[in-house]
Amino acid sequence: MKIKDAEIIALMQNPRTLEKGIRVLMDAYQSRLYWHIRRIIVDGDLAQDTLQETFIKAYQNFHQFKNDSQLYTWLYRIATNEALQQINKLKKMQKTDEDPEYYMQNLVADNTHSDAEEIQVFLQRAIQSLPEKQKLVFMMRYYDDLPYEEISKIVDMSVGTLKTNYHYAKQKIEEYIKENYER
């Protein structure tokens, strides 16, 4: 049985059912948020840590949820911000002269299962080569199939800007694959 957001919100707003509410919230959104974060961060362990931080922030700040957007939109925004913070920490902590985008592309290859198709690896490398905004918009639209209006609330960008970023991201991915994929 799938629990509705209204039920989760009611549980979370009542101090006596808050603990149950966070458990239900985690059960309902854990998988979707994990894969959203994982596509941004790539590393599975770091994505899991970031997911936990996302739920901690949601728990601590639930009183700020205004019910003016869908619950998953609010959670995606928190998850996106947490993932971006982790990416920034990674970039700052990197002690090598290695380019951060190159590092992320290699991380894709390192975290790919041996039975994964080669084109998937190239797609992930192409995505990791995109500028941050284009990468986010592309992943939320392509993988999560979120409408532009929801993405707009998550990343605080206009729908027109999102459509432009998505269009450019698709072009760059196609170019990357054409230039780098050898059969």
mmCIF file of C-alpha atoms in Angstrom:
data_model
loop_
_atom_site.group_PDB
_atom_site.id
_atom_site.type_symbol
_atom_site.label_atom_id
_atom_site.label_comp_id
_atom_site.label_asym_id
_atom_site.label_seq_id
_atom_site.Cartn_x
_atom_site.Cartn_y
_atom_site.Cartn_z
ATOM 1 C CA MET A 1 0.000 0.000 0.000
ATOM 2 C CA LYS A 2 1.435 3.342 -1.014
ATOM 3 C CA ILE A 3 1.050 6.064 1.576
ATOM 4 C CA LYS A 4 -0.016 9.495 0.398
ATOM 5 C CA ASP A 5 1.971 12.666 1.029
ATOM 6 C CA ALA A 6 -0.923 14.118 3.033
ATOM 7 C CA GLU A 7 -0.666 11.190 5.477
ATOM 8 C CA ILE A 8 3.104 11.619 5.812
ATOM 9 C CA ILE A 9 2.691 15.360 6.394
ATOM 10 C CA ALA A 10 0.031 14.742 9.053
ATOM 11 C CA LEU A 11 2.318 12.269 10.836
ATOM 12 C CA MET A 12 5.273 14.655 10.664
ATOM 13 C CA GLN A 13 3.277 17.620 11.976
ATOM 14 C CA ASN A 14 2.078 15.789 15.078
ATOM 15 C CA PRO A 15 4.786 15.619 17.780
ATOM 16 C CA ARG A 16 3.417 12.237 18.971
ATOM 17 C CA THR A 17 3.745 10.654 15.512
ATOM 18 C CA LEU A 18 6.823 12.530 14.280
ATOM 19 C CA GLU A 19 9.169 9.528 14.638
ATOM 20 C CA LYS A 20 6.778 7.301 12.715
ATOM 21 C CA GLY A 21 6.373 10.057 10.142
ATOM 22 C CA ILE A 22 10.095 10.263 9.401
ATOM 23 C CA ARG A 23 10.279 6.469 9.037
ATOM 24 C CA VAL A 24 7.341 6.496 6.623
ATOM 25 C CA LEU A 25 8.859 9.452 4.745
ATOM 26 C CA MET A 26 12.159 7.585 4.405
ATOM 27 C CA ASP A 27 10.418 4.419 3.214
ATOM 28 C CA ALA A 28 8.409 6.367 0.650
ATOM 29 C CA TYR A 29 11.253 8.428 -0.831
ATOM 30 C CA GLN A 30 14.508 6.628 -0.070
ATOM 31 C CA SER A 31 14.944 4.910 -3.409
ATOM 32 C CA ARG A 32 13.986 7.883 -5.606
ATOM 33 C CA LEU A 33 16.181 10.286 -3.657
ATOM 34 C CA TYR A 34 19.107 7.867 -3.542
ATOM 35 C CA TRP A 35 19.183 7.501 -7.328
ATOM 36 C CA HIS A 36 18.754 11.243 -7.799
ATOM 37 C CA ILE A 37 21.732 11.876 -5.506
ATOM 38 C CA ARG A 38 23.724 8.998 -6.982
ATOM 39 C CA ARG A 39 23.437 10.437 -10.488
ATOM 40 C CA ILE A 40 24.846 13.725 -9.218
ATOM 41 C CA ILE A 41 27.588 12.317 -6.991
ATOM 42 C CA VAL A 42 28.249 8.969 -8.735
ATOM 43 C CA ASP A 43 29.976 7.348 -5.736
ATOM 44 C CA GLY A 44 27.545 4.950 -4.017
ATOM 45 C CA ASP A 45 28.878 5.322 -0.462
ATOM 46 C CA LEU A 46 28.945 9.101 -0.674
ATOM 47 C CA ALA A 47 25.440 9.079 -2.169
ATOM 48 C CA GLN A 48 24.219 6.984 0.776
ATOM 49 C CA ASP A 49 25.799 9.428 3.247
ATOM 50 C CA THR A 50 24.238 12.341 1.392
ATOM 51 C CA LEU A 51 20.848 10.623 1.457
ATOM 52 C CA GLN A 52 21.122 10.315 5.238
ATOM 53 C CA GLU A 53 22.027 14.012 5.490
ATOM 54 C CA THR A 54 19.005 14.804 3.322
ATOM 55 C CA PHE A 55 16.667 12.990 5.697
ATOM 56 C CA ILE A 56 18.296 14.604 8.725
ATOM 57 C CA LYS A 57 17.763 18.057 7.181
ATOM 58 C CA ALA A 58 14.169 17.169 6.281
ATOM 59 C CA TYR A 59 13.541 16.015 9.866
ATOM 60 C CA GLN A 60 15.178 19.079 11.412
ATOM 61 C CA ASN A 61 13.486 21.545 9.071
ATOM 62 C CA PHE A 62 10.083 19.997 8.508
ATOM 63 C CA HIS A 63 8.512 22.937 10.326
ATOM 64 C CA GLN A 64 9.648 25.047 7.342
ATOM 65 C CA PHE A 65 7.703 22.925 4.851
ATOM 66 C CA LYS A 66 4.903 25.260 3.777
ATOM 67 C CA ASN A 67 2.812 22.786 1.800
ATOM 68 C CA ASP A 68 2.938 25.183 -1.179
ATOM 69 C CA SER A 69 4.752 22.553 -3.242
ATOM 70 C CA GLN A 70 4.630 18.783 -3.346
ATOM 71 C CA LEU A 71 6.521 16.944 -0.642
ATOM 72 C CA TYR A 72 8.870 15.278 -3.133
ATOM 73 C CA THR A 73 9.707 18.674 -4.661
ATOM 74 C CA TRP A 74 10.773 19.927 -1.248
ATOM 75 C CA LEU A 75 12.794 16.748 -0.610
ATOM 76 C CA TYR A 76 14.427 16.875 -4.048
ATOM 77 C CA ARG A 77 15.504 20.430 -3.368
ATOM 78 C CA ILE A 78 17.135 19.393 -0.099
ATOM 79 C CA ALA A 79 18.748 16.350 -1.756
ATOM 80 C CA THR A 80 20.013 18.432 -4.665
ATOM 81 C CA ASN A 81 21.536 21.036 -2.352
ATOM 82 C CA GLU A 82 23.159 18.354 -0.195
ATOM 83 C CA ALA A 83 24.577 16.613 -3.272
ATOM 84 C CA LEU A 84 25.970 19.860 -4.648
ATOM 85 C CA GLN A 85 27.578 20.599 -1.287
ATOM 86 C CA GLN A 86 29.217 17.162 -1.378
ATOM 87 C CA ILE A 87 30.495 17.799 -4.919
ATOM 88 C CA ASN A 88 31.966 21.119 -3.783
ATOM 89 C CA LYS A 89 33.617 19.434 -0.789
ATOM 90 C CA LEU A 90 35.058 16.793 -3.109
ATOM 91 C CA LYS A 91 36.480 19.435 -5.403
ATOM 92 C CA LYS A 92 38.031 21.339 -2.493
ATOM 93 C CA MET A 93 39.477 18.213 -0.890
ATOM 94 C CA GLN A 94 41.111 17.034 -4.068
ATOM 95 C CA LYS A 95 44.812 17.316 -3.513
ATOM 96 C CA THR A 96 45.927 16.300 -6.985
ATOM 97 C CA ASP A 97 46.261 18.555 -10.002
ATOM 98 C CA GLU A 98 43.559 16.479 -11.618
ATOM 99 C CA ASP A 99 40.679 18.400 -13.175
ATOM 100 C CA PRO A 100 37.484 17.839 -11.085
ATOM 101 C CA GLU A 101 35.393 16.966 -14.165
ATOM 102 C CA TYR A 102 38.024 14.423 -15.239
ATOM 103 C CA TYR A 103 37.924 13.001 -11.718
ATOM 104 C CA MET A 104 34.131 12.676 -11.850
ATOM 105 C CA GLN A 105 34.287 10.979 -15.253
ATOM 106 C CA ASN A 106 36.805 8.454 -13.919
ATOM 107 C CA LEU A 107 34.611 7.912 -10.881
ATOM 108 C CA VAL A 108 31.821 6.940 -13.279
ATOM 109 C CA ALA A 109 34.036 4.279 -14.831
ATOM 110 C CA ASP A 110 35.186 3.047 -11.400
ATOM 111 C CA ASN A 111 31.592 2.734 -10.157
ATOM 112 C CA THR A 112 30.237 0.967 -13.208
ATOM 113 C CA HIS A 113 29.553 -2.741 -13.001
ATOM 114 C CA SER A 114 31.500 -4.923 -15.392
ATOM 115 C CA ASP A 115 28.314 -6.025 -17.163
ATOM 116 C CA ALA A 116 27.247 -2.452 -17.880
ATOM 117 C CA GLU A 117 26.996 -1.555 -21.513
ATOM 118 C CA GLU A 118 29.783 0.602 -22.868
ATOM 119 C CA ILE A 119 27.360 3.230 -24.164
ATOM 120 C CA GLN A 120 25.982 3.715 -20.642
ATOM 121 C CA VAL A 121 29.486 4.491 -19.423
ATOM 122 C CA PHE A 122 29.867 7.035 -22.199
ATOM 123 C CA LEU A 123 26.491 8.561 -21.402
ATOM 124 C CA GLN A 124 27.476 8.949 -17.760
ATOM 125 C CA ARG A 125 30.852 10.432 -18.704
ATOM 126 C CA ALA A 126 29.108 12.825 -21.072
ATOM 127 C CA ILE A 127 26.710 13.884 -18.316
ATOM 128 C CA GLN A 128 29.586 14.415 -15.888
ATOM 129 C CA SER A 129 31.292 16.688 -18.424
ATOM 130 C CA LEU A 130 28.335 19.100 -18.452
ATOM 131 C CA PRO A 131 28.293 22.360 -16.487
ATOM 132 C CA GLU A 132 26.605 21.881 -13.097
ATOM 133 C CA LYS A 133 23.254 23.512 -13.968
ATOM 134 C CA GLN A 134 22.898 21.629 -17.243
ATOM 135 C CA LYS A 135 23.827 18.381 -15.517
ATOM 136 C CA LEU A 136 21.153 18.849 -12.835
ATOM 137 C CA VAL A 137 18.436 19.822 -15.282
ATOM 138 C CA PHE A 138 19.287 16.958 -17.620
ATOM 139 C CA MET A 139 19.280 14.332 -14.856
ATOM 140 C CA MET A 140 16.027 15.482 -13.295
ATOM 141 C CA ARG A 141 14.300 15.653 -16.662
ATOM 142 C CA TYR A 142 15.814 12.575 -18.334
ATOM 143 C CA TYR A 143 16.062 10.131 -15.416
ATOM 144 C CA ASP A 144 13.387 11.352 -13.018
ATOM 145 C CA ASP A 145 11.014 12.574 -15.746
ATOM 146 C CA LEU A 146 10.132 15.610 -13.648
ATOM 147 C CA PRO A 147 8.075 18.346 -15.288
ATOM 148 C CA TYR A 148 9.884 21.635 -15.847
ATOM 149 C CA GLU A 149 7.572 23.335 -13.345
ATOM 150 C CA GLU A 150 8.717 20.971 -10.559
ATOM 151 C CA ILE A 151 12.385 21.275 -11.532
ATOM 152 C CA SER A 152 11.921 25.052 -11.442
ATOM 153 C CA LYS A 153 10.876 24.845 -7.787
ATOM 154 C CA ILE A 154 13.750 22.501 -6.926
ATOM 155 C CA VAL A 155 16.595 24.484 -8.508
ATOM 156 C CA ASP A 156 14.989 27.939 -8.368
ATOM 157 C CA MET A 157 15.257 28.678 -12.107
ATOM 158 C CA SER A 158 12.669 29.826 -14.613
ATOM 159 C CA VAL A 159 11.055 27.223 -16.855
ATOM 160 C CA GLY A 160 12.476 28.963 -19.941
ATOM 161 C CA THR A 161 16.007 28.801 -18.547
ATOM 162 C CA LEU A 162 15.515 25.129 -17.677
ATOM 163 C CA LYS A 163 14.352 24.288 -21.196
ATOM 164 C CA THR A 164 17.363 26.083 -22.646
ATOM 165 C CA ASN A 165 19.744 24.279 -20.272
ATOM 166 C CA TYR A 166 18.149 20.920 -21.122
ATOM 167 C CA HIS A 167 18.423 21.606 -24.850
ATOM 168 C CA TYR A 168 22.117 22.546 -24.579
ATOM 169 C CA ALA A 169 22.796 19.567 -22.330
ATOM 170 C CA LYS A 170 21.310 17.178 -24.886
ATOM 171 C CA GLN A 171 23.385 18.757 -27.656
ATOM 172 C CA LYS A 172 26.601 18.518 -25.640
ATOM 173 C CA ILE A 173 25.917 14.893 -24.691
ATOM 174 C CA GLU A 174 25.282 13.959 -28.321
ATOM 175 C CA GLU A 175 28.493 15.730 -29.380
ATOM 176 C CA TYR A 176 30.482 14.077 -26.597
ATOM 177 C CA ILE A 177 29.282 10.614 -27.546
ATOM 178 C CA LYS A 178 29.874 11.195 -31.268
ATOM 179 C CA GLU A 179 33.417 12.445 -30.596
ATOM 180 C CA ASN A 180 34.425 9.882 -27.983
ATOM 181 C CA TYR A 181 32.478 6.667 -28.542
ATOM 182 C CA GLU A 182 34.377 4.094 -30.572
ATOM 183 C CA ARG A 183 32.688 0.882 -31.570
#
